[in-house]
Amino acid sequence: DAKTTQPTSMDCAEGRAANLPCNHSTISGNEYVYWYRQIHSQGPQYIIHGLKNNETNEMASLIITEDRKSSTLILPHATLRDTAVYYCIGGYSTLTFGKGTMLLVSP
Amino acid sequence: NAGVTQTPKFQVLKTGQSMTLQCAQDMNHEYMSWYRQDPGMGLRLIHYSVGAGITDQGEVPNGYNVSRSTTEDFPLRLLSAAPSQTSVYFCASSYGIGTGGNSPLHFGNGTRLTVT
């Protein structure tokens, strides 16, 4: 599995876009990039994943750089309920989660 | 679909006691795994299984045993509980490596274990 690096914490105003970066410079060509989030002490929730192309679903957008060494998760209109720890993971199913980014959305 | 179901939700053990944390999924997922999460930490992989009859160790396997006799169930056994095993335990499943990595993990809601 690829090693990933994320900022420890980020702030975002409610209604604004939250852009969460992730560095995964060691990712191999066939490893997907996954994003999950964990609200309070609940089980982590899958958000989105991608291989090479940008992806969008009802929750978020994922922008992967052309060299695949980094990606950005975009929450287009952050709400208070998006306050959570966001994990960026690179690799197959034997995934090890780092400490993630604590996103605080404020009114 | 119930998804991934973990039982119990809470458990208090005394040092030296044994217990089994249950995990079941109804999505016909080949891959299942156990994580522990300590305060301020990310999730650390304990054990995982890529199919019935196959298990392997993760990052922090000591003090835990697993078996996978069916596709649906993946119990985690603590043979002799220690205070260091106080943690929140999460079970997860996915379709697995056979999809080429194109398979998100589905998590249970966790078991909160305290060992005194």
PDB file of C-alpha atoms in Angstrom:
ATOM      1  CA  ASP A   1       0.000   0.000   0.000  1.00  0.00           C
ATOM      2  CA  ALA A   2       1.125   3.531  -0.720  1.00  0.00           C
ATOM      3  CA  LYS A   3       2.111   5.914   2.064  1.00  0.00           C
ATOM      4  CA  THR A   4      -0.016   9.030   2.244  1.00  0.00           C
ATOM      5  CA  THR A   5       0.549  12.435   3.832  1.00  0.00           C
ATOM      6  CA  GLN A   6      -2.278  14.738   4.891  1.00  0.00           C
ATOM      7  CA  PRO A   7      -2.444  17.954   6.913  1.00  0.00           C
ATOM      8  CA  THR A   8      -3.378  17.383  10.530  1.00  0.00           C
ATOM      9  CA  SER A   9      -6.279  19.811  10.517  1.00  0.00           C
ATOM     10  CA  MET A  10      -8.177  22.278   8.338  1.00  0.00           C
ATOM     11  CA  ASP A  11     -10.933  24.807   8.836  1.00  0.00           C
ATOM     12  CA  CYS A  12     -13.737  25.697   6.464  1.00  0.00           C
ATOM     13  CA  ALA A  13     -16.652  28.113   6.627  1.00  0.00           C
ATOM     14  CA  GLU A  14     -20.111  26.646   6.224  1.00  0.00           C
ATOM     15  CA  GLY A  15     -21.303  26.885   2.626  1.00  0.00           C
ATOM     16  CA  ARG A  16     -17.817  27.236   1.210  1.00  0.00           C
ATOM     17  CA  ALA A  17     -15.888  24.546  -0.644  1.00  0.00           C
ATOM     18  CA  ALA A  18     -13.567  22.391   1.434  1.00  0.00           C
ATOM     19  CA  ASN A  19     -10.467  21.254  -0.420  1.00  0.00           C
ATOM     20  CA  LEU A  20      -8.553  18.501   1.358  1.00  0.00           C
ATOM     21  CA  PRO A  21      -5.129  17.641  -0.059  1.00  0.00           C
ATOM     22  CA  CYS A  22      -3.302  14.330   0.062  1.00  0.00           C
ATOM     23  CA  ASN A  23       0.174  13.403  -1.050  1.00  0.00           C
ATOM     24  CA  HIS A  24       0.680   9.801  -2.202  1.00  0.00           C
ATOM     25  CA  SER A  25       3.930  10.006  -4.126  1.00  0.00           C
ATOM     26  CA  THR A  26       4.709   6.289  -3.658  1.00  0.00           C
ATOM     27  CA  ILE A  27       1.464   5.063  -5.170  1.00  0.00           C
ATOM     28  CA  SER A  28       1.895   2.494  -7.916  1.00  0.00           C
ATOM     29  CA  GLY A  29       0.189   2.689 -11.272  1.00  0.00           C
ATOM     30  CA  ASN A  30      -2.574   0.228 -10.492  1.00  0.00           C
ATOM     31  CA  GLU A  31      -3.419   1.365  -6.951  1.00  0.00           C
ATOM     32  CA  TYR A  32      -6.625   3.282  -6.382  1.00  0.00           C
ATOM     33  CA  VAL A  33      -6.862   6.380  -4.212  1.00  0.00           C
ATOM     34  CA  TYR A  34      -9.649   6.155  -1.630  1.00  0.00           C
ATOM     35  CA  TRP A  35     -11.192   8.737   0.658  1.00  0.00           C
ATOM     36  CA  TYR A  36     -13.119   7.921   3.816  1.00  0.00           C
ATOM     37  CA  ARG A  37     -14.360  10.012   6.689  1.00  0.00           C
ATOM     38  CA  GLN A  38     -15.102   9.305  10.323  1.00  0.00           C
ATOM     39  CA  ILE A  39     -17.636  11.330  12.260  1.00  0.00           C
ATOM     40  CA  HIS A  40     -17.168  11.250  16.037  1.00  0.00           C
ATOM     41  CA  SER A  41     -16.473   7.624  16.931  1.00  0.00           C
ATOM     42  CA  GLN A  42     -18.627   6.064  14.248  1.00  0.00           C
ATOM     43  CA  GLY A  43     -17.265   3.574  11.741  1.00  0.00           C
ATOM     44  CA  PRO A  44     -15.437   5.176   8.808  1.00  0.00           C
ATOM     45  CA  GLN A  45     -17.655   6.007   5.844  1.00  0.00           C
ATOM     46  CA  TYR A  46     -16.576   5.574   2.247  1.00  0.00           C
ATOM     47  CA  ILE A  47     -16.685   8.813   0.221  1.00  0.00           C
ATOM     48  CA  ILE A  48     -15.101   8.318  -3.178  1.00  0.00           C
ATOM     49  CA  HIS A  49     -12.229   6.620  -4.994  1.00  0.00           C
ATOM     50  CA  GLY A  50     -10.393   6.896  -8.286  1.00  0.00           C
ATOM     51  CA  LEU A  51      -7.495   5.564 -10.313  1.00  0.00           C
ATOM     52  CA  LYS A  52      -6.445   8.151 -12.899  1.00  0.00           C
ATOM     53  CA  ASN A  53      -9.432  10.242 -13.859  1.00  0.00           C
ATOM     54  CA  ASN A  54     -11.244  12.786 -11.771  1.00  0.00           C
ATOM     55  CA  GLU A  55     -14.359  11.422 -10.128  1.00  0.00           C
ATOM     56  CA  THR A  56     -17.555  12.952  -8.798  1.00  0.00           C
ATOM     57  CA  ASN A  57     -20.444  11.521  -6.837  1.00  0.00           C
ATOM     58  CA  GLU A  58     -23.242  12.902  -4.696  1.00  0.00           C
ATOM     59  CA  MET A  59     -20.899  13.490  -1.770  1.00  0.00           C
ATOM     60  CA  ALA A  60     -17.725  14.907  -3.254  1.00  0.00           C
ATOM     61  CA  SER A  61     -15.305  15.313  -6.131  1.00  0.00           C
ATOM     62  CA  LEU A  62     -11.863  13.769  -6.378  1.00  0.00           C
ATOM     63  CA  ILE A  63      -9.133  15.448  -8.383  1.00  0.00           C
ATOM     64  CA  ILE A  64      -6.051  13.317  -9.060  1.00  0.00           C
ATOM     65  CA  THR A  65      -2.954  14.933 -10.538  1.00  0.00           C
ATOM     66  CA  GLU A  66      -1.703  13.634 -13.850  1.00  0.00           C
ATOM     67  CA  ASP A  67       1.395  12.109 -12.233  1.00  0.00           C
ATOM     68  CA  ARG A  68      -0.880  10.541  -9.572  1.00  0.00           C
ATOM     69  CA  LYS A  69       1.378  11.746  -6.770  1.00  0.00           C
ATOM     70  CA  SER A  70      -1.318  13.758  -5.087  1.00  0.00           C
ATOM     71  CA  SER A  71      -5.051  14.269  -4.979  1.00  0.00           C
ATOM     72  CA  THR A  72      -7.628  16.669  -3.593  1.00  0.00           C
ATOM     73  CA  LEU A  73     -11.012  15.849  -2.135  1.00  0.00           C
ATOM     74  CA  ILE A  74     -13.523  18.609  -2.711  1.00  0.00           C
ATOM     75  CA  LEU A  75     -16.692  19.054  -0.683  1.00  0.00           C
ATOM     76  CA  PRO A  76     -18.393  21.712  -2.796  1.00  0.00           C
ATOM     77  CA  HIS A  77     -20.656  23.249  -0.142  1.00  0.00           C
ATOM     78  CA  ALA A  78     -19.468  22.202   3.298  1.00  0.00           C
ATOM     79  CA  THR A  79     -22.028  21.902   6.082  1.00  0.00           C
ATOM     80  CA  LEU A  80     -21.597  21.543   9.834  1.00  0.00           C
ATOM     81  CA  ARG A  81     -22.305  17.825   9.419  1.00  0.00           C
ATOM     82  CA  ASP A  82     -19.157  17.501   7.300  1.00  0.00           C
ATOM     83  CA  THR A  83     -17.032  18.098  10.399  1.00  0.00           C
ATOM     84  CA  ALA A  84     -15.067  14.847  10.614  1.00  0.00           C
ATOM     85  CA  VAL A  85     -11.674  13.214  10.202  1.00  0.00           C
ATOM     86  CA  TYR A  86     -10.942  12.555   6.526  1.00  0.00           C
ATOM     87  CA  TYR A  87      -8.635   9.722   5.520  1.00  0.00           C
ATOM     88  CA  CYS A  88      -6.824   9.414   2.206  1.00  0.00           C
ATOM     89  CA  ILE A  89      -5.704   5.867   1.422  1.00  0.00           C
ATOM     90  CA  GLY A  90      -3.685   4.492  -1.438  1.00  0.00           C
ATOM     91  CA  GLY A  91      -3.670   0.824  -2.253  1.00  0.00           C
ATOM     92  CA  TYR A  92      -5.562  -2.410  -2.236  1.00  0.00           C
ATOM     93  CA  SER A  93      -7.848  -3.823   0.395  1.00  0.00           C
ATOM     94  CA  THR A  94      -5.136  -4.347   3.008  1.00  0.00           C
ATOM     95  CA  LEU A  95      -5.470  -0.715   3.860  1.00  0.00           C
ATOM     96  CA  THR A  96      -3.771   0.965   6.761  1.00  0.00           C
ATOM     97  CA  PHE A  97      -5.258   4.263   7.826  1.00  0.00           C
ATOM     98  CA  GLY A  98      -3.087   7.125   9.042  1.00  0.00           C
ATOM     99  CA  LYS A  99      -4.326   9.906  11.306  1.00  0.00           C
ATOM    100  CA  GLY A 100      -6.133  11.760   8.546  1.00  0.00           C
ATOM    101  CA  THR A 101      -7.185  15.422   8.420  1.00  0.00           C
ATOM    102  CA  MET A 102      -9.545  16.830  11.020  1.00  0.00           C
ATOM    103  CA  LEU A 103     -11.902  19.138   9.098  1.00  0.00           C
ATOM    104  CA  LEU A 104     -13.774  21.642  11.212  1.00  0.00           C
ATOM    105  CA  VAL A 105     -16.675  23.369   9.474  1.00  0.00           C
ATOM    106  CA  SER A 106     -17.756  26.509  11.292  1.00  0.00           C
ATOM    107  CA  PRO A 107     -20.887  28.672  10.945  1.00  0.00           C
TER     108      PRO A 107
ATOM    109  CA  ASN B   1     -28.859  -5.488   3.455  1.00  0.00           C
ATOM    110  CA  ALA B   2     -27.712  -5.036   7.031  1.00  0.00           C
ATOM    111  CA  GLY B   3     -24.142  -4.388   5.842  1.00  0.00           C
ATOM    112  CA  VAL B   4     -21.453  -5.096   8.433  1.00  0.00           C
ATOM    113  CA  THR B   5     -22.777  -5.984  11.878  1.00  0.00           C
ATOM    114  CA  GLN B   6     -20.590  -5.973  14.969  1.00  0.00           C
ATOM    115  CA  THR B   7     -21.531  -7.316  18.382  1.00  0.00           C
ATOM    116  CA  PRO B   8     -21.386  -6.408  21.170  1.00  0.00           C
ATOM    117  CA  LYS B   9     -21.381  -2.589  20.980  1.00  0.00           C
ATOM    118  CA  PHE B  10     -19.763  -2.268  24.407  1.00  0.00           C
ATOM    119  CA  GLN B  11     -17.795  -4.691  26.576  1.00  0.00           C
ATOM    120  CA  VAL B  12     -15.900  -4.486  29.847  1.00  0.00           C
ATOM    121  CA  LEU B  13     -13.406  -7.237  30.650  1.00  0.00           C
ATOM    122  CA  LYS B  14     -11.071  -7.949  33.497  1.00  0.00           C
ATOM    123  CA  THR B  15      -7.414  -8.582  32.798  1.00  0.00           C
ATOM    124  CA  GLY B  16      -6.889 -12.187  31.770  1.00  0.00           C
ATOM    125  CA  GLN B  17     -10.421 -12.824  30.597  1.00  0.00           C
ATOM    126  CA  SER B  18     -11.100 -14.009  27.082  1.00  0.00           C
ATOM    127  CA  MET B  19     -13.809 -13.000  24.684  1.00  0.00           C
ATOM    128  CA  THR B  20     -14.812 -12.987  21.046  1.00  0.00           C
ATOM    129  CA  LEU B  21     -15.855  -9.920  19.089  1.00  0.00           C
ATOM    130  CA  GLN B  22     -18.320 -10.875  16.398  1.00  0.00           C
ATOM    131  CA  CYS B  23     -18.430  -9.505  12.862  1.00  0.00           C
ATOM    132  CA  ALA B  24     -20.859 -10.535  10.148  1.00  0.00           C
ATOM    133  CA  GLN B  25     -21.566  -9.187   6.671  1.00  0.00           C
ATOM    134  CA  ASP B  26     -24.367 -10.027   4.256  1.00  0.00           C
ATOM    135  CA  MET B  27     -22.856  -8.582   1.067  1.00  0.00           C
ATOM    136  CA  ASN B  28     -20.990 -11.735  -0.024  1.00  0.00           C
ATOM    137  CA  HIS B  29     -17.690  -9.919   0.399  1.00  0.00           C
ATOM    138  CA  GLU B  30     -14.535 -11.991   0.108  1.00  0.00           C
ATOM    139  CA  TYR B  31     -12.315  -9.605   2.051  1.00  0.00           C
ATOM    140  CA  MET B  32     -12.800  -8.903   5.768  1.00  0.00           C
ATOM    141  CA  SER B  33     -10.564  -7.163   8.264  1.00  0.00           C
ATOM    142  CA  TRP B  34     -10.270  -5.969  11.848  1.00  0.00           C
ATOM    143  CA  TYR B  35      -8.916  -2.606  12.975  1.00  0.00           C
ATOM    144  CA  ARG B  36      -8.349  -1.037  16.347  1.00  0.00           C
ATOM    145  CA  GLN B  37      -8.496   2.684  17.009  1.00  0.00           C
ATOM    146  CA  ASP B  38      -6.972   4.319  20.047  1.00  0.00           C
ATOM    147  CA  PRO B  39      -7.603   7.950  21.096  1.00  0.00           C
ATOM    148  CA  GLY B  40      -6.020  10.411  18.694  1.00  0.00           C
ATOM    149  CA  MET B  41      -4.820   7.634  16.448  1.00  0.00           C
ATOM    150  CA  GLY B  42      -5.788   6.384  13.048  1.00  0.00           C
ATOM    151  CA  LEU B  43      -7.011   2.864  12.447  1.00  0.00           C
ATOM    152  CA  ARG B  44      -4.445   0.104  12.728  1.00  0.00           C
ATOM    153  CA  LEU B  45      -4.945  -3.206  10.963  1.00  0.00           C
ATOM    154  CA  ILE B  46      -4.996  -6.244  13.265  1.00  0.00           C
ATOM    155  CA  HIS B  47      -5.847  -9.198  11.007  1.00  0.00           C
ATOM    156  CA  TYR B  48      -7.455  -9.664   7.637  1.00  0.00           C
ATOM    157  CA  SER B  49      -8.889 -12.411   5.451  1.00  0.00           C
ATOM    158  CA  VAL B  50      -9.119 -12.620   1.667  1.00  0.00           C
ATOM    159  CA  GLY B  51     -11.599 -15.490   1.757  1.00  0.00           C
ATOM    160  CA  ALA B  52     -12.962 -18.386   3.780  1.00  0.00           C
ATOM    161  CA  GLY B  53     -10.143 -20.410   5.306  1.00  0.00           C
ATOM    162  CA  ILE B  54      -7.502 -17.729   4.657  1.00  0.00           C
ATOM    163  CA  THR B  55      -6.281 -15.241   7.255  1.00  0.00           C
ATOM    164  CA  ASP B  56      -3.198 -13.110   7.660  1.00  0.00           C
ATOM    165  CA  GLN B  57      -1.659 -10.687  10.122  1.00  0.00           C
ATOM    166  CA  GLY B  58      -1.827  -6.948   9.867  1.00  0.00           C
ATOM    167  CA  GLU B  59       0.156  -4.261  11.643  1.00  0.00           C
ATOM    168  CA  VAL B  60      -0.731  -5.123  15.263  1.00  0.00           C
ATOM    169  CA  PRO B  61      -1.712  -8.822  15.496  1.00  0.00           C
ATOM    170  CA  ASN B  62      -0.238  -9.752  18.902  1.00  0.00           C
ATOM    171  CA  GLY B  63      -2.805 -10.847  21.472  1.00  0.00           C
ATOM    172  CA  TYR B  64      -5.517 -11.514  18.880  1.00  0.00           C
ATOM    173  CA  ASN B  65      -6.648 -14.587  16.969  1.00  0.00           C
ATOM    174  CA  VAL B  66      -8.970 -14.853  13.992  1.00  0.00           C
ATOM    175  CA  SER B  67     -10.537 -17.550  11.874  1.00  0.00           C
ATOM    176  CA  ARG B  68     -12.712 -17.458   8.772  1.00  0.00           C
ATOM    177  CA  SER B  69     -14.829 -20.582   8.457  1.00  0.00           C
ATOM    178  CA  THR B  70     -17.555 -18.907   6.392  1.00  0.00           C
ATOM    179  CA  THR B  71     -17.677 -15.993   3.956  1.00  0.00           C
ATOM    180  CA  GLU B  72     -20.089 -14.115   6.211  1.00  0.00           C
ATOM    181  CA  ASP B  73     -18.331 -14.232   9.589  1.00  0.00           C
ATOM    182  CA  PHE B  74     -14.942 -13.082  10.837  1.00  0.00           C
ATOM    183  CA  PRO B  75     -14.686 -13.240  14.642  1.00  0.00           C
ATOM    184  CA  LEU B  76     -11.819 -11.665  16.576  1.00  0.00           C
ATOM    185  CA  ARG B  77     -10.672 -13.484  19.710  1.00  0.00           C
ATOM    186  CA  LEU B  78      -8.854 -12.003  22.662  1.00  0.00           C
ATOM    187  CA  LEU B  79      -7.283 -14.960  24.449  1.00  0.00           C
ATOM    188  CA  SER B  80      -6.132 -13.157  27.610  1.00  0.00           C
ATOM    189  CA  ALA B  81      -7.254  -9.543  27.714  1.00  0.00           C
ATOM    190  CA  ALA B  82      -4.795  -6.854  28.781  1.00  0.00           C
ATOM    191  CA  PRO B  83      -5.397  -3.163  29.601  1.00  0.00           C
ATOM    192  CA  SER B  84      -3.389  -2.290  26.467  1.00  0.00           C
ATOM    193  CA  GLN B  85      -6.205  -3.821  24.433  1.00  0.00           C
ATOM    194  CA  THR B  86      -8.653  -1.176  25.620  1.00  0.00           C
ATOM    195  CA  SER B  87      -9.729   0.336  22.329  1.00  0.00           C
ATOM    196  CA  VAL B  88     -12.489   0.688  19.773  1.00  0.00           C
ATOM    197  CA  TYR B  89     -12.547  -2.205  17.320  1.00  0.00           C
ATOM    198  CA  PHE B  90     -13.890  -1.906  13.795  1.00  0.00           C
ATOM    199  CA  CYS B  91     -14.635  -4.673  11.342  1.00  0.00           C
ATOM    200  CA  ALA B  92     -14.671  -3.957   7.604  1.00  0.00           C
ATOM    201  CA  SER B  93     -15.374  -5.854   4.419  1.00  0.00           C
ATOM    202  CA  SER B  94     -15.096  -5.414   0.661  1.00  0.00           C
ATOM    203  CA  TYR B  95     -15.320  -7.431  -2.539  1.00  0.00           C
ATOM    204  CA  GLY B  96     -11.587  -7.720  -2.275  1.00  0.00           C
ATOM    205  CA  ILE B  97      -8.365  -7.751  -4.182  1.00  0.00           C
ATOM    206  CA  GLY B  98      -9.921  -9.706  -7.027  1.00  0.00           C
ATOM    207  CA  THR B  99     -11.503  -6.497  -8.224  1.00  0.00           C
ATOM    208  CA  GLY B 100      -8.067  -5.012  -8.866  1.00  0.00           C
ATOM    209  CA  GLY B 101      -8.400  -2.748  -5.858  1.00  0.00           C
ATOM    210  CA  ASN B 102     -11.633  -1.218  -7.158  1.00  0.00           C
ATOM    211  CA  SER B 103     -13.633  -2.095  -4.059  1.00  0.00           C
ATOM    212  CA  PRO B 104     -14.407   0.259  -1.158  1.00  0.00           C
ATOM    213  CA  LEU B 105     -14.366  -0.928   2.426  1.00  0.00           C
ATOM    214  CA  HIS B 106     -17.643  -1.089   4.340  1.00  0.00           C
ATOM    215  CA  PHE B 107     -17.277  -0.631   8.089  1.00  0.00           C
ATOM    216  CA  GLY B 108     -19.299  -1.731  11.078  1.00  0.00           C
ATOM    217  CA  ASN B 109     -20.166   0.668  13.887  1.00  0.00           C
ATOM    218  CA  GLY B 110     -17.518  -0.656  16.223  1.00  0.00           C
ATOM    219  CA  THR B 111     -17.140  -2.431  19.558  1.00  0.00           C
ATOM    220  CA  ARG B 112     -15.924  -0.332  22.473  1.00  0.00           C
ATOM    221  CA  LEU B 113     -13.810  -2.540  24.714  1.00  0.00           C
ATOM    222  CA  THR B 114     -12.476  -1.632  28.146  1.00  0.00           C
ATOM    223  CA  VAL B 115     -10.074  -3.932  29.965  1.00  0.00           C
ATOM    224  CA  THR B 116      -9.609  -3.205  33.675  1.00  0.00           C
TER     225      THR B 116
END
